mmCIF file of C-alpha atoms and ligand atoms in Angstrom:
data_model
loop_
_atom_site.group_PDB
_atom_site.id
_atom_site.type_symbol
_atom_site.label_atom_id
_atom_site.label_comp_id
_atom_site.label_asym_id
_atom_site.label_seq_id
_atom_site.Cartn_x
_atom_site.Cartn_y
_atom_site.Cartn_z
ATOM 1 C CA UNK P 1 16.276 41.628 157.771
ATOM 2 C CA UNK P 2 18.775 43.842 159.218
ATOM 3 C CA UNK P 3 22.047 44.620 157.267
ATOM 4 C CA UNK P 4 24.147 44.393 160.678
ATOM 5 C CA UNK P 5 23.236 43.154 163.587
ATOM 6 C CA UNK P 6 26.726 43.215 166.139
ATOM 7 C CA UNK P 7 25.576 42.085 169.328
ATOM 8 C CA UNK P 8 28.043 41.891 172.148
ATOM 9 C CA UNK P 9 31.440 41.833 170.333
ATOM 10 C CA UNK P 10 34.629 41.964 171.996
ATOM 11 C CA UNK P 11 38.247 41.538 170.597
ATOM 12 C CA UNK P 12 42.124 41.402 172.518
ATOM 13 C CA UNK P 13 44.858 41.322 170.739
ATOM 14 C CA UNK P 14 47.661 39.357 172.237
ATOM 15 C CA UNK P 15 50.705 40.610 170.541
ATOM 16 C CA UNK P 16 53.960 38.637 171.473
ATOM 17 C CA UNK P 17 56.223 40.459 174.349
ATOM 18 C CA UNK P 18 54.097 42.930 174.449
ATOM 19 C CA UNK P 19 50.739 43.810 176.637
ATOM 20 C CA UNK P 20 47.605 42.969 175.618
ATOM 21 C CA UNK P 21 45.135 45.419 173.783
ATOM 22 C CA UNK P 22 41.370 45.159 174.405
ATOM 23 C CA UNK P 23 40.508 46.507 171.340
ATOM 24 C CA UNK P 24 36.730 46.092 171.659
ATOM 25 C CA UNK P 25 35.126 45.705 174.856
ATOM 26 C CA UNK P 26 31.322 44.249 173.865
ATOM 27 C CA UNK P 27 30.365 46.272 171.573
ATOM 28 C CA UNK P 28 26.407 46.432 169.881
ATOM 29 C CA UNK P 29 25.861 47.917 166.606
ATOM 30 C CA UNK P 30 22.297 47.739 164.475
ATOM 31 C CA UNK P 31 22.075 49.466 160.964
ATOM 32 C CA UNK P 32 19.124 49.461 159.232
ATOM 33 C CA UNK P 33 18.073 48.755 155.634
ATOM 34 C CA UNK P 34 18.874 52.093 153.148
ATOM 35 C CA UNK P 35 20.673 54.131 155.605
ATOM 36 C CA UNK P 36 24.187 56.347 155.819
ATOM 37 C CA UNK P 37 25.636 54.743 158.902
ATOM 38 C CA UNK P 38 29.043 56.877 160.211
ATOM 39 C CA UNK P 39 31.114 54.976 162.252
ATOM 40 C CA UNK P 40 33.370 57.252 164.210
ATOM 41 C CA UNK P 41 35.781 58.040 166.944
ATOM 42 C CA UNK P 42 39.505 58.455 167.647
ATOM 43 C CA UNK P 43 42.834 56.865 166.542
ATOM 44 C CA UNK P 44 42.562 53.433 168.087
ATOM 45 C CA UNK P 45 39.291 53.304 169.462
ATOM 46 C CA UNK P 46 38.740 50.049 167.356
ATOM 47 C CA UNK P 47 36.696 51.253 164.542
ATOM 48 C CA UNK P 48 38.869 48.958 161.972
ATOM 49 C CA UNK P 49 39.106 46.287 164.372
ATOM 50 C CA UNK P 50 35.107 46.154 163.899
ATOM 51 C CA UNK P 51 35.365 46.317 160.245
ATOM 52 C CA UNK P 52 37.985 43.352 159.930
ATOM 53 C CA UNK P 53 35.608 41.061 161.765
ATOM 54 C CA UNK P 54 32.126 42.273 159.788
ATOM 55 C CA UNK P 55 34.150 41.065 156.423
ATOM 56 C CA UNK P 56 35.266 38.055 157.907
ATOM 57 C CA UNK P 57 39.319 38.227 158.633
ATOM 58 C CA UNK P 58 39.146 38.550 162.122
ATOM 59 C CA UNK P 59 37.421 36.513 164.045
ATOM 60 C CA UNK P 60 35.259 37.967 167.547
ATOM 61 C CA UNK P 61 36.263 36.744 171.312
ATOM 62 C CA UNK P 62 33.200 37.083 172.525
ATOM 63 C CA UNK P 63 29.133 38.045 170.737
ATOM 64 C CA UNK P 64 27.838 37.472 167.014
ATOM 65 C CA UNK P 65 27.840 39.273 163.781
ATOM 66 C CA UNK P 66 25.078 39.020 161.918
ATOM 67 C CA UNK P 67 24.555 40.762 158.346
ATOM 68 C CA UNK P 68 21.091 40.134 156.459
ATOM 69 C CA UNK P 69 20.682 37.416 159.275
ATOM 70 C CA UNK P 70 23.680 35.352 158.263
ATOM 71 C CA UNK P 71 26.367 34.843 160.747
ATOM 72 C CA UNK P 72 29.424 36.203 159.650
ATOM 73 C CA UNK P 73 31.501 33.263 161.455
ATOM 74 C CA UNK P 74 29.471 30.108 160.726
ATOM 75 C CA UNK P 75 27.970 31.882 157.484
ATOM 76 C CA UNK P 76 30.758 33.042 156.329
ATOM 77 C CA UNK P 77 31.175 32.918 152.598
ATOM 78 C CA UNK P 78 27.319 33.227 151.744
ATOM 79 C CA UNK P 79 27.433 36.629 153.954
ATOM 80 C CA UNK P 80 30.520 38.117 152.026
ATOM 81 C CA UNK P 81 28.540 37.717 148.893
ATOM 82 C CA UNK P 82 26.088 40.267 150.539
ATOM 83 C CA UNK P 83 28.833 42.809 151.245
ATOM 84 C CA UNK P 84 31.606 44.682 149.625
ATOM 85 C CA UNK P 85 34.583 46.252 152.082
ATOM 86 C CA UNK P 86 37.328 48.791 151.732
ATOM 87 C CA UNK P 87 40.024 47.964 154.059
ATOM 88 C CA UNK P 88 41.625 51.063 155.441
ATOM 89 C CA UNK P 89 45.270 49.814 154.249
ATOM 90 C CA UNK P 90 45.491 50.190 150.848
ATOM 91 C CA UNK P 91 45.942 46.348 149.497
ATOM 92 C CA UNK P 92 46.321 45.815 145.640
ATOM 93 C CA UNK P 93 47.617 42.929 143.931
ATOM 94 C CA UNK P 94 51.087 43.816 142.933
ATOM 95 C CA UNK P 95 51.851 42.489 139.332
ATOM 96 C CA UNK P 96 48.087 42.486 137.758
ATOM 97 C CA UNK P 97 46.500 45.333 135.844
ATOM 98 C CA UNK P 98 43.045 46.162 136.908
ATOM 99 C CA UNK P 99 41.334 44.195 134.630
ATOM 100 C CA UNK P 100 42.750 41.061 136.084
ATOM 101 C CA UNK P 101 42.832 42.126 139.432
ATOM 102 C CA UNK P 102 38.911 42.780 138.872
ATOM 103 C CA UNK P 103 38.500 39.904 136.892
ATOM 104 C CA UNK P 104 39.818 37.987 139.621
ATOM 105 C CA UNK P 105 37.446 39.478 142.342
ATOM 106 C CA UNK P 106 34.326 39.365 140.386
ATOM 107 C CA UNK P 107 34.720 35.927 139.937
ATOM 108 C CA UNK P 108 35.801 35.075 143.303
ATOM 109 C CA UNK P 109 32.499 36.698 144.722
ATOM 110 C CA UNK P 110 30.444 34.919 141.710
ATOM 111 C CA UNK P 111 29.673 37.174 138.840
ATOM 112 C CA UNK P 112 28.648 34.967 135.584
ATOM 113 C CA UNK P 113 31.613 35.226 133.295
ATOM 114 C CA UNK P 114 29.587 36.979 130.579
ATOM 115 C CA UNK P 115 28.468 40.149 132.826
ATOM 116 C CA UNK P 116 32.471 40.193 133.905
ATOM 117 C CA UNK P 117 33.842 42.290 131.210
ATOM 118 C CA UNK P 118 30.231 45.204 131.219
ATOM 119 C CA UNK P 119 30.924 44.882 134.906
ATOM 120 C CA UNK P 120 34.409 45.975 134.857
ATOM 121 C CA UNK P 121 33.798 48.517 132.503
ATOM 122 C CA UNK P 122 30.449 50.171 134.555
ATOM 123 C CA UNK P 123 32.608 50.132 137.752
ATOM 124 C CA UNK P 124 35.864 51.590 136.274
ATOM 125 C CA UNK P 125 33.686 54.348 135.017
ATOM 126 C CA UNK P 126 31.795 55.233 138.170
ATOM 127 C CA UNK P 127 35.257 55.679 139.938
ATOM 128 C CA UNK P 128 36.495 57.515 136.627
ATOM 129 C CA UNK P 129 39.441 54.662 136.384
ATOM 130 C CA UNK P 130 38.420 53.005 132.884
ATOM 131 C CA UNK P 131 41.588 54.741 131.046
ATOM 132 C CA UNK P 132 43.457 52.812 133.648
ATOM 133 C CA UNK P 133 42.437 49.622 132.707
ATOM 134 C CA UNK P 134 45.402 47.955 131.264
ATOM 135 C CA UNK P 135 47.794 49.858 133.710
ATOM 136 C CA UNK P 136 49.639 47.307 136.290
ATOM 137 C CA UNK P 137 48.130 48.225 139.450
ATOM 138 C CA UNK P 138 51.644 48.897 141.452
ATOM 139 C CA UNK P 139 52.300 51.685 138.786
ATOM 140 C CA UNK P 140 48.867 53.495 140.061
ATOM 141 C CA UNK P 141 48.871 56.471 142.256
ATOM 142 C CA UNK P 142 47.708 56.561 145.667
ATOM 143 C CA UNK P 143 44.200 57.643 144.911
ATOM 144 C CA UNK P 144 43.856 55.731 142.222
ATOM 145 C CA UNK P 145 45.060 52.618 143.670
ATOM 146 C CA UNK P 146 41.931 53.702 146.614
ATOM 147 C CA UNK P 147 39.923 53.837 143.794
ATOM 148 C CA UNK P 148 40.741 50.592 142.499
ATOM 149 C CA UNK P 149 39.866 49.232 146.148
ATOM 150 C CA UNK P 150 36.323 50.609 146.070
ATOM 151 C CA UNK P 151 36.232 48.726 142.165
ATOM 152 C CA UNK P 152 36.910 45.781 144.222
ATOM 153 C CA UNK P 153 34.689 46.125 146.835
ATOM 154 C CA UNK P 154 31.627 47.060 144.241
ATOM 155 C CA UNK P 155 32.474 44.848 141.414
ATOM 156 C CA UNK P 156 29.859 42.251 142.765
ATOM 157 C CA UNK P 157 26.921 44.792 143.365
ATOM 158 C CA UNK P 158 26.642 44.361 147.097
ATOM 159 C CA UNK P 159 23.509 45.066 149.302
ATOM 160 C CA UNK P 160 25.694 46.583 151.917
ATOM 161 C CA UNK P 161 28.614 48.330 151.278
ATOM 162 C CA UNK P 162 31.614 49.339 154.363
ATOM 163 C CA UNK P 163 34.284 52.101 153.815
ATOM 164 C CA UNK P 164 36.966 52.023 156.065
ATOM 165 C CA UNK P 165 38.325 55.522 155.745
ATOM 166 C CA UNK P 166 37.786 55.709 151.606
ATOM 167 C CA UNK P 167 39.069 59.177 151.560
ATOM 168 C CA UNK P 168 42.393 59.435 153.670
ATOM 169 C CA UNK P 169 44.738 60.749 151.749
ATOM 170 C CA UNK P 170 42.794 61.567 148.524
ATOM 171 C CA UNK P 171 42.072 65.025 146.909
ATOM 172 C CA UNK P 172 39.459 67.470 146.982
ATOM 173 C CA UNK P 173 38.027 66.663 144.032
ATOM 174 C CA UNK P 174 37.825 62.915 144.588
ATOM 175 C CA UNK P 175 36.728 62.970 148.010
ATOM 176 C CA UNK P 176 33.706 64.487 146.435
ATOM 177 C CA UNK P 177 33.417 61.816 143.787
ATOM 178 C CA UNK P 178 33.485 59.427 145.935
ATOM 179 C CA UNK P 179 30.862 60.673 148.261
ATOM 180 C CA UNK P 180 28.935 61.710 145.184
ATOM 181 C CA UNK P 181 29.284 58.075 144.535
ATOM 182 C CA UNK P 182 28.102 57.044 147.781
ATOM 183 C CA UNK P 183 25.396 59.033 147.822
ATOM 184 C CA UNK P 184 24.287 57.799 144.522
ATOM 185 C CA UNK P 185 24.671 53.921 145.590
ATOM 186 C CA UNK P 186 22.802 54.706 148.749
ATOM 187 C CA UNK P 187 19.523 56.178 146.857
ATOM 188 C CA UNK P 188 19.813 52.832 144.293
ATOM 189 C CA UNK P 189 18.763 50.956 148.139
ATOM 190 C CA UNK P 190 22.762 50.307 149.417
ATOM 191 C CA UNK P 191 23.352 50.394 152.853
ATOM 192 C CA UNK P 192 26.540 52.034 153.707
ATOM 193 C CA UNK P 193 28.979 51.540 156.730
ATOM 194 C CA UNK P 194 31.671 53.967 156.350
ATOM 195 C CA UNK P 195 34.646 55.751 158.738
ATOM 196 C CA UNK P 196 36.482 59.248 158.504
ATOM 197 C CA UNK P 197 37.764 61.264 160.488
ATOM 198 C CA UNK P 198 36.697 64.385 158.188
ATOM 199 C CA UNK P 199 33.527 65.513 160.526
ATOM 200 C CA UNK P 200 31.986 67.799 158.063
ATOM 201 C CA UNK P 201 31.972 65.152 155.341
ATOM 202 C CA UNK P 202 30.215 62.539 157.567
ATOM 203 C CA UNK P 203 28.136 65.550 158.874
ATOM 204 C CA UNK P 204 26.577 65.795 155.390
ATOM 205 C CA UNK P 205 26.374 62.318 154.555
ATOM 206 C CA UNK P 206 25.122 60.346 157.604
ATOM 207 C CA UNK P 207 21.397 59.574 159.099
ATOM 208 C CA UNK P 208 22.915 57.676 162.066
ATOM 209 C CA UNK P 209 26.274 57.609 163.499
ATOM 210 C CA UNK P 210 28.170 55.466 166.216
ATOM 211 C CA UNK P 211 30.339 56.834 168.232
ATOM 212 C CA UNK P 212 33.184 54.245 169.601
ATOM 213 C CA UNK P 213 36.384 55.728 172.524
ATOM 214 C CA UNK P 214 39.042 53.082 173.780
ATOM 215 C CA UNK P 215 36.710 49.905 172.062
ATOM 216 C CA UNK P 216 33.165 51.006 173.747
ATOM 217 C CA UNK P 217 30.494 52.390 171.749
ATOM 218 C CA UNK P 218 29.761 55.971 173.388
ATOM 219 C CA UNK P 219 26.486 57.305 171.246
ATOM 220 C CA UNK P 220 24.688 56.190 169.088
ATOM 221 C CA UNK P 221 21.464 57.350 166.905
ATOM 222 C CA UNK P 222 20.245 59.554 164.494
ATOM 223 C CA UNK P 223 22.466 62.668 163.707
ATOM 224 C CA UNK P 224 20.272 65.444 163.629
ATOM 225 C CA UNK P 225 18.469 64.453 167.075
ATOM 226 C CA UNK P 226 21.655 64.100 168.546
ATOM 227 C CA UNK P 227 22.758 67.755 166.925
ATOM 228 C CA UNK P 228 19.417 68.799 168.606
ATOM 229 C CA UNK P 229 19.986 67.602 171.574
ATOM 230 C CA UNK P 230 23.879 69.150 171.608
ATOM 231 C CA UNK P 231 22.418 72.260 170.572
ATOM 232 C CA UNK P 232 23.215 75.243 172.762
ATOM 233 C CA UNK P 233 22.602 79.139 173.471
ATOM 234 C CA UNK P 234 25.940 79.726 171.460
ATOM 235 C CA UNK P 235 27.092 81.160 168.571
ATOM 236 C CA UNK P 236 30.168 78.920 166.665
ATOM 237 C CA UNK P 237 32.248 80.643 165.018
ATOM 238 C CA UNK P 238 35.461 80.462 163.011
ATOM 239 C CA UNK P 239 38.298 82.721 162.978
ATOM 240 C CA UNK P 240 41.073 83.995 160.264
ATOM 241 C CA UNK P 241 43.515 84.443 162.727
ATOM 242 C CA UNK P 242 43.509 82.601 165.725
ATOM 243 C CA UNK P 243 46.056 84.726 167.736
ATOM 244 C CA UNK P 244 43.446 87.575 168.145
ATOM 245 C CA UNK P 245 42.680 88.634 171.867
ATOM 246 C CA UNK P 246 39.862 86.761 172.806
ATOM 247 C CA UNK P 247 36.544 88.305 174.649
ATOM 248 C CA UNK P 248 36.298 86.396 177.694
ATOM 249 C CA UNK P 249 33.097 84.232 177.149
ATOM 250 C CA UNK P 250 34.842 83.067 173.975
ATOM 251 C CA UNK P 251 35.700 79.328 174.135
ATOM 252 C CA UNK P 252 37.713 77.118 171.493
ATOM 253 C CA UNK P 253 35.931 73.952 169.970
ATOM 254 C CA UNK P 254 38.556 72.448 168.019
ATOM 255 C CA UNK P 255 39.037 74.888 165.141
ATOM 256 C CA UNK P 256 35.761 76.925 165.858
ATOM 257 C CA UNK P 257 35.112 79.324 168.860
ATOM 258 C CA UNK P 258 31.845 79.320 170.438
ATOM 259 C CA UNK P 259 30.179 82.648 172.176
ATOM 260 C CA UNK P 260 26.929 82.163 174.821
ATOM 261 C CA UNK P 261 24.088 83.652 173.371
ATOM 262 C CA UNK P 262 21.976 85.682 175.725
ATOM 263 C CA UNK P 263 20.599 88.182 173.738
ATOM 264 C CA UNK P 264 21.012 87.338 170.023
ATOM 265 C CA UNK P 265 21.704 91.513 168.889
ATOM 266 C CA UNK P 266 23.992 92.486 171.463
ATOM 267 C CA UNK P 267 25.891 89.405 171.219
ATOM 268 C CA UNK P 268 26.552 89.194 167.469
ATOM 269 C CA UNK P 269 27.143 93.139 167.775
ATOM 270 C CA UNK P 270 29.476 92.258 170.543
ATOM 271 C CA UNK P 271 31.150 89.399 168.620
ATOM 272 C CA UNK P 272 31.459 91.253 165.308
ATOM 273 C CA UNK P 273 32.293 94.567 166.755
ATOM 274 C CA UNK P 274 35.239 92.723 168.301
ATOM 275 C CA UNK P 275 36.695 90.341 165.797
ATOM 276 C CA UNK P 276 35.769 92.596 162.746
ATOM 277 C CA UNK P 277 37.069 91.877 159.630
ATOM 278 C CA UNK P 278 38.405 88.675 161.212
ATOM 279 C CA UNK P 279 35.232 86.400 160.882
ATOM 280 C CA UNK P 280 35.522 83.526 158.420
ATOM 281 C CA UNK P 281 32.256 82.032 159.550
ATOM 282 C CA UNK P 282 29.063 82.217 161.972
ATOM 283 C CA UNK P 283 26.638 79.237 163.014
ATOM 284 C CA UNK P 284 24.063 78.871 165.058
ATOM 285 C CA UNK P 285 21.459 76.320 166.255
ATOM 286 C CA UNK P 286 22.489 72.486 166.071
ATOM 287 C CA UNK P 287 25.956 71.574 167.430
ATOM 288 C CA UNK P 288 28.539 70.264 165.036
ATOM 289 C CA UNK P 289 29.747 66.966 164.579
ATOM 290 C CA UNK P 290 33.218 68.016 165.719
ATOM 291 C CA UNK P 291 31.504 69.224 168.964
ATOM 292 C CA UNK P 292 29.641 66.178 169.353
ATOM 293 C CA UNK P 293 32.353 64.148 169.171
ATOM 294 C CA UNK P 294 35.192 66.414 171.300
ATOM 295 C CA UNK P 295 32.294 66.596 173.909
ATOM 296 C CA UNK P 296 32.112 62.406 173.699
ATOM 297 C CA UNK P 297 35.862 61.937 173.333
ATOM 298 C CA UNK P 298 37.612 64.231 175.571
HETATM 299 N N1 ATP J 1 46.703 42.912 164.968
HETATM 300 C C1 ATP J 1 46.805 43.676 166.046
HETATM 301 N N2 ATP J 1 47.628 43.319 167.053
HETATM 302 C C2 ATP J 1 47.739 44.072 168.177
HETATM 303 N N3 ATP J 1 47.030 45.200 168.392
HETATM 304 C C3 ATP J 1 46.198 45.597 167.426
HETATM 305 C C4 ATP J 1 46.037 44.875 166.205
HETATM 306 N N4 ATP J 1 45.124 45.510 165.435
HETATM 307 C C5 ATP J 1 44.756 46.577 166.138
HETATM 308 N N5 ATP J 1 45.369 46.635 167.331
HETATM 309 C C6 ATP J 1 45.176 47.662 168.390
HETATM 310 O O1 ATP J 1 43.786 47.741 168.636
HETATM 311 C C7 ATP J 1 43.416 49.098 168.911
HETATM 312 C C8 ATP J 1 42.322 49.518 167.953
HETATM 313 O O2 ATP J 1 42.885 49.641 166.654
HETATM 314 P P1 ATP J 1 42.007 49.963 165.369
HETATM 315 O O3 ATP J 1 42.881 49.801 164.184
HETATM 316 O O4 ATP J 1 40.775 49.158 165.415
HETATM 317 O O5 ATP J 1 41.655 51.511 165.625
HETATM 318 P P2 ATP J 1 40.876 52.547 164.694
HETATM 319 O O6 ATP J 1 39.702 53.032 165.456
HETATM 320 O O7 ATP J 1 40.623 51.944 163.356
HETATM 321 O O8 ATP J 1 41.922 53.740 164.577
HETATM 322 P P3 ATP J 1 42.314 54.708 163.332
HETATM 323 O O9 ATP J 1 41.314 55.828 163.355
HETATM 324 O O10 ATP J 1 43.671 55.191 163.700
HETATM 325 O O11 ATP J 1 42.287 53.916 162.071
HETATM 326 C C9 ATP J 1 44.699 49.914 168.804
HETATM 327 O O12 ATP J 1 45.216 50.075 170.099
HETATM 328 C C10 ATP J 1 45.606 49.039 167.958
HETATM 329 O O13 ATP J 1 46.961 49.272 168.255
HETATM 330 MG MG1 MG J 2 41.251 52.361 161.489
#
């Protein structure tokens, strides 16, 4: 049984006085059992839009959402139980500390009463929270309060888990936690659903991504075929400074440069002779995710 099965979704938004938005114009999605799913593309192309219909609080126009074979619409609370979701807005219960705002959540999604209290305490731990336990969760910072989100979302060990941007606005050092995390709950048999916009991250993380522009689903499949399949004669490279004369082959891929490779020893003589000392890094072979996706996108 699949994890997610979207087949055909669609979703406008009729906002009052204002035109409407087609925030998803049919839109198929599979993700299979075990894997690192990324989904990704630009501000507004509908990626949380998706997300807020898989965990049930919006409802589709149009198509079906099915995860483990349960419709997420007629199915609704016996799915849930099979997923945990981090909404992109941060959403905490105001007054509560984290042990009743967990308490609260594990039993709402039906952990027996006697596993609450280890539960709390193994989750807490993973996300390196447990000395926060008794804190009210308003006075948390805004990391931790992210943290106390993915608690929420795990506290009921679910089959499938979805990330809706779990590290905007978080540190270095916790963005790798929580990957580290992820990667750790993925090889324990979760399925994970997750969006960033950090390219590298999802680079290293994902088997499969989907790519989604203006609510349409523009690529989809495994990464490294489609890296493959990106790949050109070129050599990427990144720059110190930026506001050194160019050669003239040289073009800009977001932050990285990219050189046509003809001849692989005059052309890295060429492109080191010229930018010397100015190099920060050199790739070559598969394209980048952030090419991938500027050459989808733009
Ligand atoms: N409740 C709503 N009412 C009206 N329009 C909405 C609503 N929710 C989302 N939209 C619109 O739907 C489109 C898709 O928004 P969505 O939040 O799904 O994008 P996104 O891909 O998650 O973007 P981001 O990367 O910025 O989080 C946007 O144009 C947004 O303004
Ligand atoms: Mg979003």
């Amino acid at each position: 049984m699949l994890p997610l099965l979207v087949s055909q979704v669609s979703k406008t938004f009729h906002p009052s006085k204002r035109p409407v938005v087609e925030a998803l114009k049919t839109v198929s999605i599979k993700i299979e059992q075990g894997k690192i799913h990324g989904l990704l593309g630009p501000n507004g192309a509908g990626k949380s839009t998706l997300i807020g219909m898989l965990s049930g609080m919006l409802l589709p126009d149009t198509g079906k959402i099915e995860i483990f074979g349960l419709d997420i619409v007629s199915d609704t609370l016996e799915a849930k139980k099979l997923i945990g979701v981090v909404p992109q807005e941060v959403t905490y219960e105001m007054a509560f500390t984290v042990r009743e705002v967990l308490h609260y959540f594990s039993g709402m999604h039906g952990v027996p009463s006697h596993e609450r209290n280890a539960r709390i305490e193994a989750v807490l731990t993973d996300l390196d929270l447990l000395d926060k336990i008794d804190e009210r969760a308003k006075h948390l910072s805004g990391g931790m309060k992210r943290r106390l989100m993915i608690a929420k979302a795990l506290i009921h060990k679910p089959k499938f888990l979805i990330l809706d941007e779990p590290t905007a606005g978080v540190d270095v050092a916790l963005r790798q936690k929580i990957w580290q995390l992820v990667r750790r709950l993925n090889q324990e048999g979760m399925t994970i659903l997750f969006t960033t916009h950090y390219l590298e991250e999802a680079e290293q993380l994902c088997d499969e991504i989907t790519l989604i522009n203006h609510g349409q689903v523009v690529r989809e499949g495994n990464l490294k075929d489609m890296q493959t399949e990106f790949a050109q004669n070129s050599i990427h490279f990144e720059l110190f400074d930026i506001n050194v004369p160019h050669l003239a082959e040289v073009k800009s891929i977001g932050v990285e440069f990219e050189y046509p490779l003809t001849d692989l020893g005059p052309d890295m003589h060429a492109l080191t002779s010229h930018y010397t000392g100015n190099i920060k890094s050199i790739k070559s072979g598969a394209a980048s995710l952030e090419t991938i996706f500027l050459e989808l996108t733009r």
